[in-house]
Short mmCIF file of C-alpha atoms in Angstrom, two decimals:
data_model
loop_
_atom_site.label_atom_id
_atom_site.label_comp_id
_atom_site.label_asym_id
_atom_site.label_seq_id
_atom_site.Cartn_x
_atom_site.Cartn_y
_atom_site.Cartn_z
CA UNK A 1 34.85 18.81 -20.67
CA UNK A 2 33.84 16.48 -22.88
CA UNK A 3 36.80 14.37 -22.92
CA UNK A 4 36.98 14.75 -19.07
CA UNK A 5 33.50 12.85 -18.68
CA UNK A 6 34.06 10.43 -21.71
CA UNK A 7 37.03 8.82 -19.97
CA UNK A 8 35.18 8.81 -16.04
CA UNK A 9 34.37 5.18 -14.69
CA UNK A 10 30.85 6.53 -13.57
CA UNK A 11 28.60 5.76 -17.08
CA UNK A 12 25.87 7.84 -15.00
CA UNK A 13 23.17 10.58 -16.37
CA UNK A 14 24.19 13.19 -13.80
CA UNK A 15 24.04 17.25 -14.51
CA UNK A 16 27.23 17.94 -15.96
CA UNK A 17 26.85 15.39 -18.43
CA UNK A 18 23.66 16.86 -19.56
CA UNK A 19 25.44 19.97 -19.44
CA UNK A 20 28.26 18.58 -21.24
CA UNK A 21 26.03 17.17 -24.02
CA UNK A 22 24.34 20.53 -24.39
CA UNK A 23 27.40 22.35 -25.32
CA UNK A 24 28.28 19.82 -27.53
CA UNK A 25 25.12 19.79 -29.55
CA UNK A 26 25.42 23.60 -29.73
CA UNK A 27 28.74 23.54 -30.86
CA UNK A 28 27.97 20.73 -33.51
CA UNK A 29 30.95 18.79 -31.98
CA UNK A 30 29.87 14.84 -33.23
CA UNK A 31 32.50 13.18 -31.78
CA UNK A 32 31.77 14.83 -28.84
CA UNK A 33 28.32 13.30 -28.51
CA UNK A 34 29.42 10.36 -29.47
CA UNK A 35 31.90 10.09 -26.80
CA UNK A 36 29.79 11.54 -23.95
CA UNK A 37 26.59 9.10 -25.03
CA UNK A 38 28.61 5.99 -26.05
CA UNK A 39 29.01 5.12 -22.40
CA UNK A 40 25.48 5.19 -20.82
CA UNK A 41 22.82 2.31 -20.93
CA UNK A 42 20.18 2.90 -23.30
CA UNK A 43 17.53 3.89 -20.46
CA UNK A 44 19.66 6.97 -19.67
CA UNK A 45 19.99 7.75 -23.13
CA UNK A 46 15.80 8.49 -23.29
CA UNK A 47 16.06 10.03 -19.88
CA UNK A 48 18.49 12.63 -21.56
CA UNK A 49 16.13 12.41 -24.80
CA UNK A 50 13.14 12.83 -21.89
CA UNK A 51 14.82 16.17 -20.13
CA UNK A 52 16.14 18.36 -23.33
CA UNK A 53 13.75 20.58 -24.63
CA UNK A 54 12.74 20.15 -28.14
CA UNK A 55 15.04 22.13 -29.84
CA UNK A 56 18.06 20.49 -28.68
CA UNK A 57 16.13 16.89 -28.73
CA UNK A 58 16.04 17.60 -32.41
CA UNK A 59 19.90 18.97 -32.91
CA UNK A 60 20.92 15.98 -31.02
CA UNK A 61 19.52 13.27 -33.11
CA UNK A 62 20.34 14.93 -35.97
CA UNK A 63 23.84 14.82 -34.74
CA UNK A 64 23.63 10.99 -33.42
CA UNK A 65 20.62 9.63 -34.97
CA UNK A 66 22.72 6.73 -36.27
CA UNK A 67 23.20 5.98 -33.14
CA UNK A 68 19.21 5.04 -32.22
CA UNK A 69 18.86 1.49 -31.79
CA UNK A 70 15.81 -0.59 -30.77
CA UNK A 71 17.24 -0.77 -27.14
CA UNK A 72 16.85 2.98 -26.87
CA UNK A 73 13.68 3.59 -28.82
CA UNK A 74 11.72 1.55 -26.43
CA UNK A 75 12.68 2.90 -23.65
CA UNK A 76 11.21 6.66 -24.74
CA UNK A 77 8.50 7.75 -23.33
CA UNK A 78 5.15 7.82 -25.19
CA UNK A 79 5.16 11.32 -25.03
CA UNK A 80 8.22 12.06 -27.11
CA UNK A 81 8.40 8.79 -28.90
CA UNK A 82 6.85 10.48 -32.14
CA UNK A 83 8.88 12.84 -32.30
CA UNK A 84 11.81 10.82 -32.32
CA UNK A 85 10.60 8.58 -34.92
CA UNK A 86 9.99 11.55 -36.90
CA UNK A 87 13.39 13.10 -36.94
CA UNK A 88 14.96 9.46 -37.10
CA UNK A 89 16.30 8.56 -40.84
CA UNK A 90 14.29 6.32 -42.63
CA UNK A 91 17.54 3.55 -42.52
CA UNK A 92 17.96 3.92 -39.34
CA UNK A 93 14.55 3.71 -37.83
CA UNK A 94 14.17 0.12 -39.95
CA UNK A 95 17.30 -0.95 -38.19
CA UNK A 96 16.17 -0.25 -34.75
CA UNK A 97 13.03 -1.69 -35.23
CA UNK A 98 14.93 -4.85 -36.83
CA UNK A 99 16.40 -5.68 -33.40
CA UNK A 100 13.70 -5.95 -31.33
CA UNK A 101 11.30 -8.24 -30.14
CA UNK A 102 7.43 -8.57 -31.60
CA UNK A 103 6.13 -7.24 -28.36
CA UNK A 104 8.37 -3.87 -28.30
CA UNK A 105 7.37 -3.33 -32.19
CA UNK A 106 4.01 -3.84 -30.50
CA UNK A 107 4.46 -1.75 -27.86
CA UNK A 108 6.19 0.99 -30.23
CA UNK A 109 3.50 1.02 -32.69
CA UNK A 110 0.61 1.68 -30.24
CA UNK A 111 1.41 5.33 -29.44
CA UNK A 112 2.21 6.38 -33.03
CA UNK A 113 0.27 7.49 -35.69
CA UNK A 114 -0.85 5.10 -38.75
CA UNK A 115 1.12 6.74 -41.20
CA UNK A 116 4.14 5.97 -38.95
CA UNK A 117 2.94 2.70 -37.89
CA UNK A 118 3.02 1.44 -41.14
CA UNK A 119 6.61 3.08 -41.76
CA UNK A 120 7.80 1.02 -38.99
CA UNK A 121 5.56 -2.27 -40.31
CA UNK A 122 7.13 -1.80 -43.48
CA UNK A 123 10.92 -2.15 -42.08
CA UNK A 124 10.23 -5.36 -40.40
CA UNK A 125 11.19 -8.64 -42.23
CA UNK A 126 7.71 -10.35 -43.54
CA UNK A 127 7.88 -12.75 -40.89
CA UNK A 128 7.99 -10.46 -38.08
CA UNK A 129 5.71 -8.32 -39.85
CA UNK A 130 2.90 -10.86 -39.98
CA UNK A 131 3.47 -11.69 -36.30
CA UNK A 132 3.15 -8.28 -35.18
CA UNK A 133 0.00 -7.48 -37.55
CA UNK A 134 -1.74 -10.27 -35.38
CA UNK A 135 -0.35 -9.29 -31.82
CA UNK A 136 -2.14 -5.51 -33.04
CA UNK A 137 -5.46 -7.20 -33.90
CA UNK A 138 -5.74 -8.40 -30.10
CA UNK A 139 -7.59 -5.65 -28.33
CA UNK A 140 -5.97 -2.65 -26.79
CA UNK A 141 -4.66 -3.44 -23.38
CA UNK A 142 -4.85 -7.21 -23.67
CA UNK A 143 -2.43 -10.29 -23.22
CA UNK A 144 -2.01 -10.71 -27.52
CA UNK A 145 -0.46 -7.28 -27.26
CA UNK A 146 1.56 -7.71 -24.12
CA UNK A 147 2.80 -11.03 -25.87
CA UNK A 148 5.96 -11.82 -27.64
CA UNK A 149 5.81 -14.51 -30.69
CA UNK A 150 9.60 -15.63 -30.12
CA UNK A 151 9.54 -18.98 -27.38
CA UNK A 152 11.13 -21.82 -27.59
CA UNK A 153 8.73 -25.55 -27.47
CA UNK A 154 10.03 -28.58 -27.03
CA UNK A 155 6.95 -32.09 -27.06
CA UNK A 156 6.22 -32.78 -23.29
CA UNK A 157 7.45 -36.31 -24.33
CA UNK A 158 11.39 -35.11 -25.25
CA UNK A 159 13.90 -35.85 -22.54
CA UNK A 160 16.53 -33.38 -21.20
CA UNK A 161 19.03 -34.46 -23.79
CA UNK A 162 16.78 -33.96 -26.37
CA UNK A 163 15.89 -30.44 -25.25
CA UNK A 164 19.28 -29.39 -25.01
CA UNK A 165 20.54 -31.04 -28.08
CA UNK A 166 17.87 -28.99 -29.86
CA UNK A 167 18.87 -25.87 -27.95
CA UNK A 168 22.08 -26.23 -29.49
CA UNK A 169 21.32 -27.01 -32.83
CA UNK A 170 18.58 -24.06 -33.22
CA UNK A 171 19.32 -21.05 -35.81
CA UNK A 172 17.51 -18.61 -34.16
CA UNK A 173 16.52 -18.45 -30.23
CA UNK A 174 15.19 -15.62 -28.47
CA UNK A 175 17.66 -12.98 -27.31
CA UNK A 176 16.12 -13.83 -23.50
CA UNK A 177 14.15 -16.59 -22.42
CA UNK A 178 13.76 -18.51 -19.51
CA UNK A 179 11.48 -21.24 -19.93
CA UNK A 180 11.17 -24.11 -22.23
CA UNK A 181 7.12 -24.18 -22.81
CA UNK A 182 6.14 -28.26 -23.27
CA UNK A 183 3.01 -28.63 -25.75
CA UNK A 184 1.21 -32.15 -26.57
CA UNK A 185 0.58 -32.45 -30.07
CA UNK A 186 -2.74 -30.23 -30.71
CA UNK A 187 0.03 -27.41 -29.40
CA UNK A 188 -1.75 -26.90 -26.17
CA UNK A 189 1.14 -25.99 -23.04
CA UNK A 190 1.05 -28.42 -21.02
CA UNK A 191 3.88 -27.00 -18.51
CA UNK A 192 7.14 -25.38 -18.69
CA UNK A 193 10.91 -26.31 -17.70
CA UNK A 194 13.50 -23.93 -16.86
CA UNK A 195 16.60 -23.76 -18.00
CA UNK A 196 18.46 -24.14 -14.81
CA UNK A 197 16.56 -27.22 -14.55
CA UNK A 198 17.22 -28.71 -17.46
CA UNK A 199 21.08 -27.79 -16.76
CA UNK A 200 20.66 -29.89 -13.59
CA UNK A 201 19.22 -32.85 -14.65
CA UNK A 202 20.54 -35.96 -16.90
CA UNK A 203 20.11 -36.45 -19.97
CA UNK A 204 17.67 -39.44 -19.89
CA UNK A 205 14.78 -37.34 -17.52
CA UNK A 206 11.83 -36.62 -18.95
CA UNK A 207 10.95 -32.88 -19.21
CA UNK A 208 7.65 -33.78 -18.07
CA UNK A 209 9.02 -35.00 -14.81
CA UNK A 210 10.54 -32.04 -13.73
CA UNK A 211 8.05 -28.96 -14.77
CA UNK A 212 7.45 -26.28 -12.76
CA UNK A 213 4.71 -26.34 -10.19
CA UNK A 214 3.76 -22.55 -11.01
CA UNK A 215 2.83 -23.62 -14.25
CA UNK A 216 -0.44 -20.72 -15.52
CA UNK A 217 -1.64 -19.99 -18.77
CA UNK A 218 -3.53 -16.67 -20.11
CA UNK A 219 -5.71 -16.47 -23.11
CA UNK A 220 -5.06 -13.71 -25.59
CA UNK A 221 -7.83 -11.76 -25.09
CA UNK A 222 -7.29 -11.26 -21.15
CA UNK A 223 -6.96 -8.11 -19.85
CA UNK A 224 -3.00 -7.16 -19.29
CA UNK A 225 -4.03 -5.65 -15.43
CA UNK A 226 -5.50 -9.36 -15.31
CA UNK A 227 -2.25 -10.94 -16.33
CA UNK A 228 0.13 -8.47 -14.23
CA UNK A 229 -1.66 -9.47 -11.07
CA UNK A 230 -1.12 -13.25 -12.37
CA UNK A 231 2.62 -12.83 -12.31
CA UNK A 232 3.07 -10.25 -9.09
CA UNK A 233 0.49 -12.77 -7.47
CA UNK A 234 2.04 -16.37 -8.35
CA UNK A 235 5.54 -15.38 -8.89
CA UNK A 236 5.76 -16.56 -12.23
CA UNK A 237 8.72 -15.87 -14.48
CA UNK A 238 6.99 -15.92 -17.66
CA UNK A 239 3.61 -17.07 -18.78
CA UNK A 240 2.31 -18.93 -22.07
CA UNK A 241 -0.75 -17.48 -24.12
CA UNK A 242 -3.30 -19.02 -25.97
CA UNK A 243 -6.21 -18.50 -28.12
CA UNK A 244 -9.66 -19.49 -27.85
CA UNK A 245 -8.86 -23.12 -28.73
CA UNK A 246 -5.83 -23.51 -26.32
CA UNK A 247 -3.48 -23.33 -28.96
CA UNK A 248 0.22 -21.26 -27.87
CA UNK A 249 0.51 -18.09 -29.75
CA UNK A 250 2.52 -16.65 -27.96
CA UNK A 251 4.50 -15.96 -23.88
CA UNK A 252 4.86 -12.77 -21.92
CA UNK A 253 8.01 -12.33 -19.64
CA UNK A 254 8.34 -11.05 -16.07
CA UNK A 255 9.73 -7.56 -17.54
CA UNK A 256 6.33 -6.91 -19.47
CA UNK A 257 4.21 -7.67 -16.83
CA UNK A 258 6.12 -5.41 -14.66
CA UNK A 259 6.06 -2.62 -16.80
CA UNK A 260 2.00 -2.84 -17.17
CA UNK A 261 1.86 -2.53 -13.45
CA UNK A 262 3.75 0.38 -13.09
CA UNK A 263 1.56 1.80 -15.52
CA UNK A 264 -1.09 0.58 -13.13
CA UNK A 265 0.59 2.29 -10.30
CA UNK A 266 1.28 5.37 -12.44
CA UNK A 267 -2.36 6.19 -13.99
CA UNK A 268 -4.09 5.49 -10.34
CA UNK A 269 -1.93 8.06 -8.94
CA UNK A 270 -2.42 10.32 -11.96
CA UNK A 271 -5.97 9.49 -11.79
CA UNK A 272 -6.15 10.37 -7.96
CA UNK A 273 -4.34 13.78 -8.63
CA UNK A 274 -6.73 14.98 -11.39
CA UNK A 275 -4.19 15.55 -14.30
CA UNK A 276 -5.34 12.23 -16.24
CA UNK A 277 -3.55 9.27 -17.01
CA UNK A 278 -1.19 9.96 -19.85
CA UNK A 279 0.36 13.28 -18.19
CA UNK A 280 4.23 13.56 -18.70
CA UNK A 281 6.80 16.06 -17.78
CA UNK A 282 7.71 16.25 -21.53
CA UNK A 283 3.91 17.29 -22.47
CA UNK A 284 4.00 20.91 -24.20
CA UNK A 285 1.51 23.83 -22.13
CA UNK A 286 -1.61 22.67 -24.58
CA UNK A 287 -1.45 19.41 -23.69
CA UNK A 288 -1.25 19.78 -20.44
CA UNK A 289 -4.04 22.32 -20.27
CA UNK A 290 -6.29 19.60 -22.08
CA UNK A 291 -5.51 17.40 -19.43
CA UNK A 292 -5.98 19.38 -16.10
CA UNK A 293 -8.92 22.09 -16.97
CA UNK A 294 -11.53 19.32 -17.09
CA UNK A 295 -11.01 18.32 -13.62
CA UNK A 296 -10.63 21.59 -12.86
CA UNK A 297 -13.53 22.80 -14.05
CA UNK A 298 -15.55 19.87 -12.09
CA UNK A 299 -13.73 20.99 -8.84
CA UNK A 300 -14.97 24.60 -9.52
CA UNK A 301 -18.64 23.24 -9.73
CA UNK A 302 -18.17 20.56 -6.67
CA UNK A 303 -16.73 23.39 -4.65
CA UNK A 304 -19.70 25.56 -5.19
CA UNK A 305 -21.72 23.14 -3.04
CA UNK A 306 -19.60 23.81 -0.36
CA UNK A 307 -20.16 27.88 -0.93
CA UNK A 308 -23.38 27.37 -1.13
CA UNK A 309 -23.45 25.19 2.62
CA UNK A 310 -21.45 28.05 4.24
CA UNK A 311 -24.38 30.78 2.51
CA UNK A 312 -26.95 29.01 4.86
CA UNK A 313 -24.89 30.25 7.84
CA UNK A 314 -24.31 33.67 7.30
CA UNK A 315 -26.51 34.66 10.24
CA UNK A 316 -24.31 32.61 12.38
CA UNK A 317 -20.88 34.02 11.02
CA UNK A 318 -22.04 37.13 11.30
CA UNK A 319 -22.96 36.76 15.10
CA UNK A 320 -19.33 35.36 15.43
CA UNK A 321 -16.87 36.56 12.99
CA UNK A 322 -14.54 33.82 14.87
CA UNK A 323 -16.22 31.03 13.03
CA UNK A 324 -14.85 32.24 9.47
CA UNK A 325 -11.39 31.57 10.62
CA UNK A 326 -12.03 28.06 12.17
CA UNK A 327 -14.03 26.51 9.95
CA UNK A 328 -11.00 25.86 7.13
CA UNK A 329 -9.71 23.57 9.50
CA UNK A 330 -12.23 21.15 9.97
CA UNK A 331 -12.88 21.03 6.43
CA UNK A 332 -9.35 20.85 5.87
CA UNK A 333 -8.05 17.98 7.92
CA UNK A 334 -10.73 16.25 7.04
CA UNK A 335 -9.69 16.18 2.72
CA UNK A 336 -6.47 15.11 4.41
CA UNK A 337 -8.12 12.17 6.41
CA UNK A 338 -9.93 11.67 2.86
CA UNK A 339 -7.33 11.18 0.92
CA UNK A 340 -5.25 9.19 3.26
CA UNK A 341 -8.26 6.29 3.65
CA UNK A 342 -8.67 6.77 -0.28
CA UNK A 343 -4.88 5.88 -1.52
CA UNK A 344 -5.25 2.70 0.92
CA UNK A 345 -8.62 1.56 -0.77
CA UNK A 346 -7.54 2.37 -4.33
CA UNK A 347 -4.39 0.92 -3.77
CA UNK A 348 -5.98 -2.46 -2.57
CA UNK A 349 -8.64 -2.39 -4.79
CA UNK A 350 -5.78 -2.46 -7.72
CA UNK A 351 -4.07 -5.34 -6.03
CA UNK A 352 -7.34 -7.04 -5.35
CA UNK A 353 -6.68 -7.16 -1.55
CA UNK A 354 -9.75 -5.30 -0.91
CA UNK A 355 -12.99 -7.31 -2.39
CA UNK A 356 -16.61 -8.09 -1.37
CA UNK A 357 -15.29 -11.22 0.85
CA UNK A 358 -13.24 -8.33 3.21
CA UNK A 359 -14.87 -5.39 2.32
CA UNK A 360 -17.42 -4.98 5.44
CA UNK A 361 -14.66 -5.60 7.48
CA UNK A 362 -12.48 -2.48 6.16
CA UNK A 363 -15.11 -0.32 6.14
CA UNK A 364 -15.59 -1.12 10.01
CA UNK A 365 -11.70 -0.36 10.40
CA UNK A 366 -12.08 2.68 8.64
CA UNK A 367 -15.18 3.56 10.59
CA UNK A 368 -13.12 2.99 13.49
CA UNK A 369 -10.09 4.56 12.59
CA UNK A 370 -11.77 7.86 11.56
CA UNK A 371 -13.65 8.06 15.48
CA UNK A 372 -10.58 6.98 17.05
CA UNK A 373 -8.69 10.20 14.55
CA UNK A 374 -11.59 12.61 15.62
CA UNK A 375 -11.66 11.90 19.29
CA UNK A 376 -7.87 12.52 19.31
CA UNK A 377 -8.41 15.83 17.16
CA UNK A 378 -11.45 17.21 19.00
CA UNK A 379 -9.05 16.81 22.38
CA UNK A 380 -6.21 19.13 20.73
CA UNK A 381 -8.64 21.48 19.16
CA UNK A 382 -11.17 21.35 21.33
CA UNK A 383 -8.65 22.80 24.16
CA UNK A 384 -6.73 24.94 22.01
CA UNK A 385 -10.64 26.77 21.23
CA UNK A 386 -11.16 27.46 24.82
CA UNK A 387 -7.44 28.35 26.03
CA UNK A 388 -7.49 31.02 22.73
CA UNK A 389 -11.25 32.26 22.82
CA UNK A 390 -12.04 31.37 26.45
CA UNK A 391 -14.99 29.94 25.44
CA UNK A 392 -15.71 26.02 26.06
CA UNK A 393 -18.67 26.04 23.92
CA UNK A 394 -16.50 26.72 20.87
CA UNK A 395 -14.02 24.29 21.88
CA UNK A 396 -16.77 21.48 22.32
CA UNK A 397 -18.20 22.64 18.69
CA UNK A 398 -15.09 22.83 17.25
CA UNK A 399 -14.08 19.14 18.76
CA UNK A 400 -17.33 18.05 17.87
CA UNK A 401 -17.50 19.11 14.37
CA UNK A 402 -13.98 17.47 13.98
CA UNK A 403 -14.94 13.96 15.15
CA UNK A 404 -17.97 14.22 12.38
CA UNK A 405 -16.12 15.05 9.58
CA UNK A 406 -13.20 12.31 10.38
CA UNK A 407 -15.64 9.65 10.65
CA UNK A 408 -17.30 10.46 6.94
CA UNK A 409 -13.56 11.36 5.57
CA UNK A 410 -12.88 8.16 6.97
CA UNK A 411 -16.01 5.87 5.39
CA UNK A 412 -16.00 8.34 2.25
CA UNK A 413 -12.24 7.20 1.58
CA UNK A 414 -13.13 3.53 1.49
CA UNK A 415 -16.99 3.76 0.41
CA UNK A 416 -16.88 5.80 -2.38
CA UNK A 417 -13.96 3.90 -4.35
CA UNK A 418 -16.24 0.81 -3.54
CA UNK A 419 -19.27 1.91 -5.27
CA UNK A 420 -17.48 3.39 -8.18
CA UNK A 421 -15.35 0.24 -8.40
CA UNK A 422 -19.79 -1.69 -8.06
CA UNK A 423 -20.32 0.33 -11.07
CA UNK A 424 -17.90 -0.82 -12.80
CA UNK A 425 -15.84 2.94 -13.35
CA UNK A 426 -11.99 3.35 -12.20
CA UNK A 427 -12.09 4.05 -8.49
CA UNK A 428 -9.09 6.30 -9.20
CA UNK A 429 -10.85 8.39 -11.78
CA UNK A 430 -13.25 10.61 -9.91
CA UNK A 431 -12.71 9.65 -6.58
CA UNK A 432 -10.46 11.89 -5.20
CA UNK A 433 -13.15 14.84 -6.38
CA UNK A 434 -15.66 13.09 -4.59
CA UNK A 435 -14.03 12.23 -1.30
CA UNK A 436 -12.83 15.75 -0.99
CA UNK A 437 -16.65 17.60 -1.84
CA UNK A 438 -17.93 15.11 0.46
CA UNK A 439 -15.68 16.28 3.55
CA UNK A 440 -15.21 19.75 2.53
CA UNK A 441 -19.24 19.58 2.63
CA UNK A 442 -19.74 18.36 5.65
CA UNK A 443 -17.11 19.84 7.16
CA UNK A 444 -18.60 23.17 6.95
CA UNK A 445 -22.08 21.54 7.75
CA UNK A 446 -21.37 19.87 10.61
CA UNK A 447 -18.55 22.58 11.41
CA UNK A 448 -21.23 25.89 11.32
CA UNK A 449 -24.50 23.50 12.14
CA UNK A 450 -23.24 22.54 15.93
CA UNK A 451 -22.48 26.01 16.15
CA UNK A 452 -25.63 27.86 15.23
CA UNK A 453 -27.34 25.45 17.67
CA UNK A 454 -24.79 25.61 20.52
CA UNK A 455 -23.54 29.61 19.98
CA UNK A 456 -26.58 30.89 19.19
#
């Protein structure tokens, strides 16, 4: 089987690879691993890494571990990535980490331990050592980490022969770059030049003359969410960094900024769904437990306050045992309506589309939006309570009730993001705990209130 899926055109992670990979490792067949991994990109390779259990993980590096290369290590995901440097030989871990960039070391280094950290710092050639000993005394989650120390400079004042005569001439370029970064002589940037046109233009222009208009800079110390919203809102390639006197240290590239907004994306919706930021399908039960119980235990007390609403209406229940199985569905649609007004303010807030200059404004859509929802609602509820109890006055509480709690699920989505967001706290941390006491609350408030005034 093996040999079958070694010689396919398809270099794809599908099932019967896995499978095929599996049996291999079992059967301590290396050339069979070798043949069946040789073909894939290095991303599929730590997907495969990603969906093994540990057991085999381990067989199959000890099997291929010379195989590991720098490509492949950065692509793991954090929660595994220990454990493959663990069971990686010593030789072969320094090699990996040999061919990569400063900012994958970087990125490498900040989810292991220091014993391993300095295992990997120890592999690197002094040089790129030093550079990435610097990039790590940045703060956590800021532009010097994001950065890579390999660019290429050229004096604004060079011309485009000059550039590419150097180009040519230079022992060691980075493996990908895509602009050349002009600096006057304090080493400030000044603009940048890309290659295509410096390909385009003659040899006598000035590199000043034909910079890019997109031209931004980021200090060191910025915040990466801060820089990923530079690039995603400018369109910028790649982006110089300097340090509090303006100096270049360093540039991050379009495929770093990227990556720290789909970490963006990822946490928020992590965040939203209660099971913290760092969760991964590769987390053991422990972990996991760690991560979810907490908000599990704070929806056990929130939910109490809902209990304890519905305790003030047992007299009313009691007079209409119908009640009990209608009021779930107030409550109910309205944690939907929640949550869908929620994801649209988080989202915006995170993209910065939703500020203090709009904000009013979306909170009167909202407003809107959530009477416009409930009057729709009420009408479908409203009539399906007096065609199935033959009572009107249920259907009017029932369509009532409804039109309240879509109106706060509505404003609740937006507001309470808002304020947390005023506070300065992650509107996707607690939110979605909030949002959902809030309508569950006055859904049954609202929901069992109309009715002990109307039905009773």
């Amino acid at each position: 089987m093996a040999e079958d899926l070694a010689e396919t055109e398809d270099e794809v992670l599908d099932q019967p690879r896995i499978d095929a990979v599996l049996a291999a490792v079992e059967a301590g067949d290396r050339a069979g691993v070798d043949s069946l991994l040789d073909p894939l990109h290095a991303a599929d390779i730590a997907d495969l890494l990603e969906q093994i259990g540990p057991s085999d993980r381990r067989a199959l590096l000890a099997l291929w571990s010379h195989e590991i290369d720098g490509e492949i290590l950065s692509e793991i995901s954090e929660g595994i990535r220990e454990e493959v440097v663990e069971a990686m030989p010593r030789e072969v871990l320094a090699e990996a980490v040999r061919d990569l960039e400063t900012d994958d070391v970087v990125d490498i280094l900040e989810d292991l331990d220091a014993p391993q950290q300095e295992l990997i710092l120890t592999a690197l050639e002094d040089a790129d050592r030093v550079a990435v000993e610097q990039a790590m005394a940045y703060p956590e989650n800021s532009a010097g980490r994001l950065m890579q120390r390999e660019l290429v400079v050229a004096p604004e004042h060079w011309t485009v022969g000059e550039a590419i005569d150097f180009l040519r001439g230079a022992e060691h370029l980075p493996d990908q770059f895509y602009h050349v970064i002009l600096v006057d002589p304090r080493m400030t940037p000044v603009g940048y030049v890309t290659l295509g046109r410096i390909l385009s233009s003659g040899r006598e222009a000035r590199l000043r003359d034909i910079t890019e208009d997109s031209f931004r800079s980021v200090t060191a110390t910025d915040e990466e969410a801060d820089v990923a919203y530079i690039f995603n809102q400018y369109h910028l390639i790649s982006c110089p960094v300097v340090d509090g006197s303006g100096r270049l240290v360093g540039v991050i590239t379009i495929d770093d900024a990227m990556n720290v907004l789909d970490e963006e994306h990822e946490e928020d919706m992590l965040r939203l769904a209660g099971v913290g930021d760092e969760a991964d399908v590769s987390d053991g039960p422990v972990e996991t437990v760690k991560q979810r119980l907490p908000w599990l235990v704070i929806n056990l007390f929130t939910a109490s306050l809902s209990a304890l609403v519905i305790s003030q209406f047992q007299n009313t229940i009691a007079t209409l045992v119908a009640l009990a199985a209608l009021m779930p569905i107030v409550a109910s649609t309205g944690g939907i309506a929640g949550t869908q007004s929620l994801a649209v303010a988080v989202r915006a807030l995170a993209t910065r589309d939703l500020t203090r200059a709009n904000a009013a404004r979306v909170v009167r859509r909202e407003l809107l939006a959530g009477m416009m929802n409930g009057v729709g609602l009420a009408l479908i509820l409203g009539a399906a309570g007096v065609l199935i109890f033959g009572d009107w006055h249920l259907g009017a509480v029932l369509g009532l009730a409804m039109i309240v709690n879509q109106v706060v699920a509505a404003l609740g989505g937006v507001l309470v993001p808002l304020t947390l967001e005023r506070m300065g706290l992650d509107p996707a941390l607690a939110s979605g705990t909030f949002v959902t006491t809030l309508t569950d609350v006055m859904g049954f408030f609202a929901f069992l209130g109309l009715a002990t005034v109307m039905l009773t």
